[in-house]
Tab-separated table of C-alpha atoms in Angstrom:
chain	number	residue	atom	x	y	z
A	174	UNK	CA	29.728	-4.228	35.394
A	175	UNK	CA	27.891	-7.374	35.341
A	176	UNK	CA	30.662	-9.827	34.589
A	177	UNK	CA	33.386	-7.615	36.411
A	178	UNK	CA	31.119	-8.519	39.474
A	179	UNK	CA	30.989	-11.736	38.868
A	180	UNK	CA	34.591	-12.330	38.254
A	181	UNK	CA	35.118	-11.009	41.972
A	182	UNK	CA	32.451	-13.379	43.693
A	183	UNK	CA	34.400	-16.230	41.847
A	184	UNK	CA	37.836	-15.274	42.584
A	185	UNK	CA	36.650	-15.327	46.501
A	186	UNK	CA	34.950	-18.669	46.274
A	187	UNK	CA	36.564	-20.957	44.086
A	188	UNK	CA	40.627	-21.707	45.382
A	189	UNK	CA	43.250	-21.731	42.599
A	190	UNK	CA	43.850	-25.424	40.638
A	191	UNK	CA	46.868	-26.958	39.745
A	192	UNK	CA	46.590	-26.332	36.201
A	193	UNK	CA	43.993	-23.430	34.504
A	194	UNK	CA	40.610	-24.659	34.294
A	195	UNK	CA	37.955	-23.793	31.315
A	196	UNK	CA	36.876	-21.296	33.434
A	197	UNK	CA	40.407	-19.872	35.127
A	198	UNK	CA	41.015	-19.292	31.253
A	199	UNK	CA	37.254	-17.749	30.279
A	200	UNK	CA	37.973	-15.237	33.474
A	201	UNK	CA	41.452	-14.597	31.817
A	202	UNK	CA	40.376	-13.507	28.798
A	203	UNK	CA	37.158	-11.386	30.352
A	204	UNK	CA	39.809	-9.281	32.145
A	205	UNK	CA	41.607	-8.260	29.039
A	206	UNK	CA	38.484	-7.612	27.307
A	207	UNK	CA	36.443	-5.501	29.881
A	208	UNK	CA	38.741	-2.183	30.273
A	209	UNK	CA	39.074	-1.966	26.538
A	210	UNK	CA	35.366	-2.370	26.097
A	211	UNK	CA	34.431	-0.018	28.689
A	212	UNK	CA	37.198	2.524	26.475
A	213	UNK	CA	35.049	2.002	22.814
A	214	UNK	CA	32.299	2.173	24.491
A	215	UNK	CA	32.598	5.479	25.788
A	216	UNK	CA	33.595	6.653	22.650
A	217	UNK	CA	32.535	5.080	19.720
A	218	UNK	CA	28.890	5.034	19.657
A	219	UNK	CA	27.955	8.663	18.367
A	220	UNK	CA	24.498	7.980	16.763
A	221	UNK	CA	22.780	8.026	20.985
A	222	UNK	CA	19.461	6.795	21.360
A	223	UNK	CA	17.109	8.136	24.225
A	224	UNK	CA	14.208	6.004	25.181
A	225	UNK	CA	10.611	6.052	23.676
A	226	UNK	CA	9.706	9.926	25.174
A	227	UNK	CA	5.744	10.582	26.724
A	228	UNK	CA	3.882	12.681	24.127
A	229	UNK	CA	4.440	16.190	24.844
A	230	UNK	CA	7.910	15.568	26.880
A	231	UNK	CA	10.416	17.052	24.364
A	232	UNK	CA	10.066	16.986	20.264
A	233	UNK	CA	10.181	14.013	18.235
A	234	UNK	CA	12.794	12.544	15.289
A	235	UNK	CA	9.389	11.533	13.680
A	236	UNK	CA	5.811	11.297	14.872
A	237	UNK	CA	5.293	7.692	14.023
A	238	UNK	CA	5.247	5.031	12.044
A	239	UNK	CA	3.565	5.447	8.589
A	240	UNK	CA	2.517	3.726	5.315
A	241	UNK	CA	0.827	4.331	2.302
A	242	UNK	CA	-1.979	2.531	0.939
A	243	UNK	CA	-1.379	1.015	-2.277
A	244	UNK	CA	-4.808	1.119	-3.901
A	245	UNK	CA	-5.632	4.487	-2.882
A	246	UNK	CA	-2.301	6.583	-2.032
A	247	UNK	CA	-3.701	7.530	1.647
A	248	UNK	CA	-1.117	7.573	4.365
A	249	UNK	CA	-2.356	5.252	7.086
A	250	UNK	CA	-0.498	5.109	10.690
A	251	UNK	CA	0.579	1.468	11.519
A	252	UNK	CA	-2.796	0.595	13.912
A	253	UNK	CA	-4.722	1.668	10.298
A	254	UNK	CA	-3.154	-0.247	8.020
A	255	UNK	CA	-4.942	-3.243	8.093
A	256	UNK	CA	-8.463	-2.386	8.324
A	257	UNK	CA	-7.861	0.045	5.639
A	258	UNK	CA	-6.633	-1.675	2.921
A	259	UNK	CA	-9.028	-4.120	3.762
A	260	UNK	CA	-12.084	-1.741	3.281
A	261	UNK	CA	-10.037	-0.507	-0.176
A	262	UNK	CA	-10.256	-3.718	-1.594
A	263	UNK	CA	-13.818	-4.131	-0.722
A	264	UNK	CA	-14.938	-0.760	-2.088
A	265	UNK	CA	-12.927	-2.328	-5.464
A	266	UNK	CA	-15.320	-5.218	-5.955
A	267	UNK	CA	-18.146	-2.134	-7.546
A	268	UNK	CA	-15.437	-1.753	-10.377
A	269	UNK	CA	-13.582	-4.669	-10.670
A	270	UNK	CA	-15.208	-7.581	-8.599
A	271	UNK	CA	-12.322	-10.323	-10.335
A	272	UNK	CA	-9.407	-8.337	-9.062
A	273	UNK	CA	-11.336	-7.242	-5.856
A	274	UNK	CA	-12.099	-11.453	-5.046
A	275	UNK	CA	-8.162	-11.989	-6.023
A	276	UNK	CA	-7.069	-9.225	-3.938
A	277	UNK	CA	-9.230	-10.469	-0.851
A	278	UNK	CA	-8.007	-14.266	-1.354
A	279	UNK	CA	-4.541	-13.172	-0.951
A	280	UNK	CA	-5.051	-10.201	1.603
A	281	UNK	CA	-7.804	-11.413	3.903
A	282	UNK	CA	-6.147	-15.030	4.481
A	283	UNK	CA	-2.878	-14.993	6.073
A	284	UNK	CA	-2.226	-18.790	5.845
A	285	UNK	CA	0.080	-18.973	2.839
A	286	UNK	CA	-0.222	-22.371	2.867
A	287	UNK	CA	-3.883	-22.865	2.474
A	288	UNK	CA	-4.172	-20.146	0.116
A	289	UNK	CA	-1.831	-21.984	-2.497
A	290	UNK	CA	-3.713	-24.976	-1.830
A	291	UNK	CA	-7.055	-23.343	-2.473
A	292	UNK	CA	-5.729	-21.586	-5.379
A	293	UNK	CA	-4.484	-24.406	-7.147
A	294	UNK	CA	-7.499	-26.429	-6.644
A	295	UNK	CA	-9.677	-23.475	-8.449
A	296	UNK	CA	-6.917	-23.336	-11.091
A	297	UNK	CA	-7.622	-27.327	-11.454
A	298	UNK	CA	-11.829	-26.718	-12.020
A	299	UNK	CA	-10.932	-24.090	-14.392
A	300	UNK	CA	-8.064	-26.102	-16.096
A	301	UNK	CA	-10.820	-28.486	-16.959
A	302	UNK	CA	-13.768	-26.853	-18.156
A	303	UNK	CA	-10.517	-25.081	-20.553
A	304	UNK	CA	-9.233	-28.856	-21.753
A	305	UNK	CA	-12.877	-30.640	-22.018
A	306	UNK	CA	-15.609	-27.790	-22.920
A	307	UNK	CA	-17.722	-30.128	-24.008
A	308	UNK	CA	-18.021	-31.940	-21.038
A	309	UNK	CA	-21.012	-30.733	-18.953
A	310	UNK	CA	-19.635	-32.163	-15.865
A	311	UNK	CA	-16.758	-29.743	-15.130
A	312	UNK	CA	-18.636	-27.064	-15.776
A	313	UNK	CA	-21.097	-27.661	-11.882
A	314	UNK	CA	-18.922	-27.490	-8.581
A	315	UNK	CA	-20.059	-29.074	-5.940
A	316	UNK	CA	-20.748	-27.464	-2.873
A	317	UNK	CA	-20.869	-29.954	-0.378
A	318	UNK	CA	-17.599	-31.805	-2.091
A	319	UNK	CA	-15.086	-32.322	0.261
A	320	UNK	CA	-12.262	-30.912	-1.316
A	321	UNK	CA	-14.484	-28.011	-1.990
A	322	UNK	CA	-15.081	-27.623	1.542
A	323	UNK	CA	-11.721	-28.249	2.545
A	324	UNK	CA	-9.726	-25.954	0.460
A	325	UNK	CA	-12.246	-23.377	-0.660
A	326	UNK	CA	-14.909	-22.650	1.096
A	327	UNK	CA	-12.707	-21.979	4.118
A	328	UNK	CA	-11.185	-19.197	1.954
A	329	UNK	CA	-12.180	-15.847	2.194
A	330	UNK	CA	-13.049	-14.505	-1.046
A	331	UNK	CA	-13.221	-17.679	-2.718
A	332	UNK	CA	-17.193	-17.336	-3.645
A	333	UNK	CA	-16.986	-13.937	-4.665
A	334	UNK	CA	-14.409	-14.856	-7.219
A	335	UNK	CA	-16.158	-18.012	-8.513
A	336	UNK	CA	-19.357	-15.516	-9.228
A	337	UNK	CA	-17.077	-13.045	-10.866
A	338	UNK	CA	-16.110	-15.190	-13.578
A	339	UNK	CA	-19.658	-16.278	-13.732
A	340	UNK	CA	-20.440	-19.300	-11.649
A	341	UNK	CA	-23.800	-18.925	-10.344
A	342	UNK	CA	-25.081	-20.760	-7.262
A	343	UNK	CA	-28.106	-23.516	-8.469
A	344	UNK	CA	-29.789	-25.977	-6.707
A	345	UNK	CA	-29.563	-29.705	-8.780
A	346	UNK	CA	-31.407	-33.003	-7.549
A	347	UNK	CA	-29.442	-35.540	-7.081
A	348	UNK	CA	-30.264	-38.882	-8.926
A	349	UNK	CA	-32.195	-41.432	-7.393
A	350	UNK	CA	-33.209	-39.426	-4.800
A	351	UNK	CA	-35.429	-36.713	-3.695
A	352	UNK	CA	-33.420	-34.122	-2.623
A	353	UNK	CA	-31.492	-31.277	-4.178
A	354	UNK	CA	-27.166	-29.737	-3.591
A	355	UNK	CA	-26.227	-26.952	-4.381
A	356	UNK	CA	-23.928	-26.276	-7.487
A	357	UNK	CA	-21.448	-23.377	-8.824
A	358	UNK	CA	-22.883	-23.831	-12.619
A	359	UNK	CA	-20.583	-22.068	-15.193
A	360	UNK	CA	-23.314	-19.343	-17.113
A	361	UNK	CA	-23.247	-20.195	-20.649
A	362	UNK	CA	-21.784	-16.518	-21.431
A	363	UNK	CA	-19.172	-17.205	-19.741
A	364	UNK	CA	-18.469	-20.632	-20.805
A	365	UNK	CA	-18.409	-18.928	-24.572
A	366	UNK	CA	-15.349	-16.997	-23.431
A	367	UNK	CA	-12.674	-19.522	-22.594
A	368	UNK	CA	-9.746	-16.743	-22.913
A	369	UNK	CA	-11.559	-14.600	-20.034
A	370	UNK	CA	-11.719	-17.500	-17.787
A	371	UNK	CA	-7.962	-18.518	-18.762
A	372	UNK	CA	-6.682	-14.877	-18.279
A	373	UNK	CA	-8.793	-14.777	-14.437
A	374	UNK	CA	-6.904	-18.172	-13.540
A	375	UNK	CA	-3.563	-16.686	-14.531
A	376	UNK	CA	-4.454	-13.461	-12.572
A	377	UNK	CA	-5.251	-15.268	-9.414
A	378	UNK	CA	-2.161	-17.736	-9.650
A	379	UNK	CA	-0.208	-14.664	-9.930
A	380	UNK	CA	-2.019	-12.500	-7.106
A	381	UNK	CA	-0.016	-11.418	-3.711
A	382	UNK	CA	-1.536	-10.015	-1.051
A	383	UNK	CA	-1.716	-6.140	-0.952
A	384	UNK	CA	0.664	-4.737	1.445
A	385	UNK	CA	0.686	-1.085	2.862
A	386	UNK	CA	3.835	0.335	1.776
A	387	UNK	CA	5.960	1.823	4.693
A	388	UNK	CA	6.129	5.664	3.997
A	389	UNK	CA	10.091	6.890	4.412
A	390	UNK	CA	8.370	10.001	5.494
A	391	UNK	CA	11.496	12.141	4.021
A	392	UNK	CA	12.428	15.070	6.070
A	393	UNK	CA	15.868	17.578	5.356
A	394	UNK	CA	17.071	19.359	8.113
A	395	UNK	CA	19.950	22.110	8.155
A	396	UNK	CA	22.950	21.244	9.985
A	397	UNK	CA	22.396	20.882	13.614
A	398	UNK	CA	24.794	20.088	16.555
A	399	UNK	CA	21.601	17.370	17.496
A	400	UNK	CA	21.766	15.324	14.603
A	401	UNK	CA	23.129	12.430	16.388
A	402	UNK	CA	20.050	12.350	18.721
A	403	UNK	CA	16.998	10.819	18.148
A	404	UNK	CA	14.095	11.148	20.206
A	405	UNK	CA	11.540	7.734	18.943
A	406	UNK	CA	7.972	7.298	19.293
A	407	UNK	CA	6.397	4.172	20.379
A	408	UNK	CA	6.282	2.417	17.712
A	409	UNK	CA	9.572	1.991	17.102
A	410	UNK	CA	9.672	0.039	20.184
A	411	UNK	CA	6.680	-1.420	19.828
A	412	UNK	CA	6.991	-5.616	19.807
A	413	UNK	CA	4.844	-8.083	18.305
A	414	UNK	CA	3.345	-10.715	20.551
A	415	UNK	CA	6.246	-13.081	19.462
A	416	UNK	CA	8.434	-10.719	20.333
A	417	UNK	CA	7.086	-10.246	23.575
A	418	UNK	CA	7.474	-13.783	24.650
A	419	UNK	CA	10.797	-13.858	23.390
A	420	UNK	CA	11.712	-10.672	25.636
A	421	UNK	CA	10.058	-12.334	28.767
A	422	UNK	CA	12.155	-15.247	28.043
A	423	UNK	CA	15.287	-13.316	27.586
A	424	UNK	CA	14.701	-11.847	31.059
A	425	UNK	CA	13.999	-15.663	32.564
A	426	UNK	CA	17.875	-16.063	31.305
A	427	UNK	CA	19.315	-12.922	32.895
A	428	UNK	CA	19.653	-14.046	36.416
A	429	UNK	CA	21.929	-17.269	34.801
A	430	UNK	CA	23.721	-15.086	32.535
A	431	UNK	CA	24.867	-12.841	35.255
A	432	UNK	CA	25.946	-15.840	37.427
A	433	UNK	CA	28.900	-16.746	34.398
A	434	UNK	CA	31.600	-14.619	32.581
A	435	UNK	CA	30.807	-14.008	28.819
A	436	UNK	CA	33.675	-13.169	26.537
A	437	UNK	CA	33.747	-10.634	23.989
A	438	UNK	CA	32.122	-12.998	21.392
A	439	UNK	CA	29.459	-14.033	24.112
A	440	UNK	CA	28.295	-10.736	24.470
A	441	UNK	CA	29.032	-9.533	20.750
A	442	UNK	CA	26.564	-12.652	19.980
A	443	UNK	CA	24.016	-11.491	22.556
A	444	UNK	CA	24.227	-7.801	21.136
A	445	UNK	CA	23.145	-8.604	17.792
A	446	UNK	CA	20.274	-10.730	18.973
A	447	UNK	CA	18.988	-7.907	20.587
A	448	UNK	CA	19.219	-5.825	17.371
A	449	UNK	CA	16.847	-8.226	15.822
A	450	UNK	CA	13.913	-7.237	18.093
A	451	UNK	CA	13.772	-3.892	15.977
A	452	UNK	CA	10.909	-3.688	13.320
A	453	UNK	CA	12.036	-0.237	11.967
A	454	UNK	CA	14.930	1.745	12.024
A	455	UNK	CA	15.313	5.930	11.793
A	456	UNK	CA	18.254	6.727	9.235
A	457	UNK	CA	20.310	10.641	8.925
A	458	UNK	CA	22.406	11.288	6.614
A	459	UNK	CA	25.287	13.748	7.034
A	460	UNK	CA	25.559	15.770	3.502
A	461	UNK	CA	28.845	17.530	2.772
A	462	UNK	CA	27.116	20.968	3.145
A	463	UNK	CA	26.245	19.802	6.952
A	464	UNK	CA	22.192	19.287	5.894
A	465	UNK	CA	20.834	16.206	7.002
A	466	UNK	CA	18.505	14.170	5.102
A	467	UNK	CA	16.243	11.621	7.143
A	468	UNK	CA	14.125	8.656	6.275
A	469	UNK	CA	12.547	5.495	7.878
A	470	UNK	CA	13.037	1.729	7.156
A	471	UNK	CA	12.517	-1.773	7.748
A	472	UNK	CA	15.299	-3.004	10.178
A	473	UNK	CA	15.357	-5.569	7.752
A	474	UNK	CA	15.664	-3.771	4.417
A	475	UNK	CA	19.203	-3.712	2.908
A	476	UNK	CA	21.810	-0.913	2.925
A	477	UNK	CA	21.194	-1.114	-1.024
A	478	UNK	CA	17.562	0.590	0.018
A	479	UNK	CA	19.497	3.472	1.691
A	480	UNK	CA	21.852	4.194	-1.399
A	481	UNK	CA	18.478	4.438	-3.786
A	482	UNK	CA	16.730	6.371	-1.280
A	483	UNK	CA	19.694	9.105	-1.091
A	484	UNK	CA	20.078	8.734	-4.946
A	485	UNK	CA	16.581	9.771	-5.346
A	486	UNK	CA	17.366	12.961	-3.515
A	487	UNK	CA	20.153	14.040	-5.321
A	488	UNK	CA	20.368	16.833	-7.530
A	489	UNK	CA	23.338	14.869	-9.511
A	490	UNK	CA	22.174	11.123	-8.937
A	491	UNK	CA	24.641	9.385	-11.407
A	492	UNK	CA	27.583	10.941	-9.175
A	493	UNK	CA	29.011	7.485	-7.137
A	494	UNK	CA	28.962	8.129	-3.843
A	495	UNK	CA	29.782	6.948	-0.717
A	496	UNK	CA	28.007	5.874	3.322
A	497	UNK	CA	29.677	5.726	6.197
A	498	UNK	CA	28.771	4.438	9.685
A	499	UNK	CA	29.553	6.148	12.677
A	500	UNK	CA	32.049	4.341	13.932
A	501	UNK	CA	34.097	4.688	10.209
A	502	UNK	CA	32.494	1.799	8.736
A	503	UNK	CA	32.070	1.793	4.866
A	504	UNK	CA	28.331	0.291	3.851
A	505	UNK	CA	28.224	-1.211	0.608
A	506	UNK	CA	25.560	-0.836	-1.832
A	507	UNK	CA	26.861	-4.439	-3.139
A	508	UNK	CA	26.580	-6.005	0.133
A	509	UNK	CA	23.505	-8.164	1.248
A	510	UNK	CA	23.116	-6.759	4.764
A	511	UNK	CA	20.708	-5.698	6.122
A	512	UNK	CA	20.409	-2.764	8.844
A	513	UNK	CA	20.130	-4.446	11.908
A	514	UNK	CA	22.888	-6.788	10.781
A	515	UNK	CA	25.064	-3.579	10.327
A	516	UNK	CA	24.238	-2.324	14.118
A	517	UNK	CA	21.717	0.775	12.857
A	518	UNK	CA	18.903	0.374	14.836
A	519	UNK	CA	16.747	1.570	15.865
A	520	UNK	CA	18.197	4.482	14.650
A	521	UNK	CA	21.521	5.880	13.101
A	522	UNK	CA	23.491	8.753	11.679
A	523	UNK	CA	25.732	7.964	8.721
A	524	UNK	CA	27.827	10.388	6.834
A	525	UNK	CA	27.935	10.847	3.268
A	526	UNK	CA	31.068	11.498	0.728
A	527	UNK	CA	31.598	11.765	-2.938
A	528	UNK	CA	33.734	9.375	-4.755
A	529	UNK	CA	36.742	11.028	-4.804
A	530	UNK	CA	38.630	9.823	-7.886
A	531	UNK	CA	35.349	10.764	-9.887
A	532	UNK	CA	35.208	14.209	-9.238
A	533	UNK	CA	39.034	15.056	-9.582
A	534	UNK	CA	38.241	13.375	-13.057
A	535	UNK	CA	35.630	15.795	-13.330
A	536	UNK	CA	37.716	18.899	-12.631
A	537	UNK	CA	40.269	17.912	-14.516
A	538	UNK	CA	38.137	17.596	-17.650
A	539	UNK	CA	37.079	21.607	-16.820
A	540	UNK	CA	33.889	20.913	-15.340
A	541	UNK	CA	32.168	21.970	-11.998
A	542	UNK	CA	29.654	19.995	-10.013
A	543	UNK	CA	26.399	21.756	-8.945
A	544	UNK	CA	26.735	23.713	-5.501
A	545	UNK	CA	23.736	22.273	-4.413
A	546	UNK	CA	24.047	18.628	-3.472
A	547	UNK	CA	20.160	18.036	-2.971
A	548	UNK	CA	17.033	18.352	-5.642
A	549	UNK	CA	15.699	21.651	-5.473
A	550	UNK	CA	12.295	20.864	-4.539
A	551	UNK	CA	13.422	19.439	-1.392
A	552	UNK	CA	15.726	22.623	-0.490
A	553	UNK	CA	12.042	24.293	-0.030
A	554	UNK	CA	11.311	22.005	2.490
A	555	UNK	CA	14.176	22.665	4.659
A	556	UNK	CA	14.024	22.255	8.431
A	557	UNK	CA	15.273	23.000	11.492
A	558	UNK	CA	16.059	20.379	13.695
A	559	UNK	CA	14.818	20.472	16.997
């Protein structure tokens, strides 16, 4: 409607030119495009999505957003996630204080950058004391060092993993003078297990931070004339702080983007960028029996995550099978796309088929698929969709 009203504002200012401008051939190819858009559009898109509904307004395709914690199993909502893993790794350090420190160095810093850096630096003291035991030097820290300060100190976690491997804090007077720093010292016990200490560096070059899984938070549903409409919560529309300023500048551009024509690829361009604002996506599948099975995802995650999260449902999961967009589209499980590339967000129905050519081998060697397409544990928890 935009660009349609735009063409007509330009057709009654500008006068014709001799020969067809850029613009003359831009407003040419806008007036093919529009009425066959307008067509698809009206028909294609089956999979509608209402806006983010008011609690209590009409039911919901899923409460929220949810994720499980990986150090206890607890299902946190997204505003938990954070603070609770961080108190799980802190109520690790009473059994394991070397993986809690790791876990915290990784975790509670989020620049990646100054976490490698601080890492490899305490790799280099303990690479050291490994290659020269004998030499009492390596074996005292200083505190007050400026690489210590620089790298380490600034990371959280760092002294609770130099006193899990059995540093200890001392106070040493400096020569010459009449004051005392203050030292890590390496404790004799542990200095008499060099393995231990190699094994700890290993473990923290090899730490990640702990991430809160996100919970699919599988549902079935029998078949239901609504399974192409989604009601979302919030936080599926939820956007980051970058994401907001990218929005407000979006809207800065709309008043010059309505003042030109776009072509199809202009606006197909335009149309995927605004599928990348989406954090999570809300996936159905259609099942041959009509029963829908429903799951949630990163809008980043690949279609492959969508094939093993069906597979894993299926009462016959070596069967190939097939997905298929809306609009007809085969996804591949081979293909490296991810779901907002493919146009399903923030939500989508897909429908599901055998491979054909495997089961007519099937029947033809006298056997018979199960009836029942899905595991029978999840038949018990059956829905209706409403």
């Amino acid at each position: 409607m935009a660009a349609a009203a735009a063409l007509a504002r330009l057709e009654q200012k500008q006068p014709r030119a001799r020969g067809p401008s850029s613009q003359d051939l831009m407003r040419n190819q806008v007036k093919k495009e529009l009425p066959a858009e307008a067509t698809v559009s009206g028909s294609s898109r089956t999979d509608m999505v209402s806006e983010p509904k008011e609690e209590g307004s009409t039911p919901l395709a899923v409460p929220g957003v949810y994720f499980t914690c990986p150090l206890t199993g607890d299902v946190l909502r997204k505003d938990q996630r954070d603070t609770r893993i961080k108190e799980a790794i802190l109520s690790h350090f009473s059994t394991d204080p070397v993986a809690a420190s790791i876990m915290k160095i990784h975790t509670f810093n989020k620049d990646r950058d100054r976490v490698k850096l601080g890492v490899d630096t305490i790799a280099k003291y303990l690479d050291n004391i490994h290659l020269h035991p004998e030499e009492e030097k390596y074996r005292k820290i200083k505190l007050q060092n400026k690489v210590f300060q620089e790298r380490i100190n600034c990371l959280e976690g760092a002294h609770e993993f130099f006193e899990a491997i059995g540093f200890q804090k001392t106070l040493l007077p400096v020569p010459d003078q009449e004051v005392s720093e203050e030292f890590y010292v390496l404790s004799e016990a542990a200095l008499a297990q060099p393995e231990s200490l190699e094994r700890h560096k290993e473990q923290l070059l090899s730490g990640e931070p702990v991430r809160a899984a996100l919970n699919r938070q599988r549902r079935v549903f029998r078949p239901s004339p609504m399974a192409s409409q989604f009601d979302l919560p919030s936080d599926f529309f939820n956007l980051s702080a970058e994401e907001a300023k990218r929005e407000q500048k979006l809207r800065s551009e709309a008043v010059e983007r309505l003042s030109m024509l776009r072509t199809k690829a202009m606006r197909e361009k335009e149309e995927q960028r605004e599928m990348r604002k989406y954090t999570y996506t809300l996936l159905r599948v259609r099942l041959p029996d009509g029963c829908l099975l429903q799951g949630t995802f990163y809008a980043r995650e690949r279609v492959a995550a969508l094939y093993s999260f069906v597979r894993e449902a299926l009462q016959n999961d070596w069967l190939p099978f097939e997905l298929l967009a809306s609009c007809g589209q085969k996804l591949s499980e081979d293909e490296n796309l991810a779901f907002n590339e493919c146009g399903l967000v923030p939500s989508a129905l897909l429908t599901f088929s055998w491979d054909m050519a495997v089961l007519e081998d099937i029947k033809a060697a006298g056997a018979k698929p199960d009836s029942s397409i899905l595991k029978p544990e999840l038949l018990l928890t059956i829905e209706k969709l409403s």
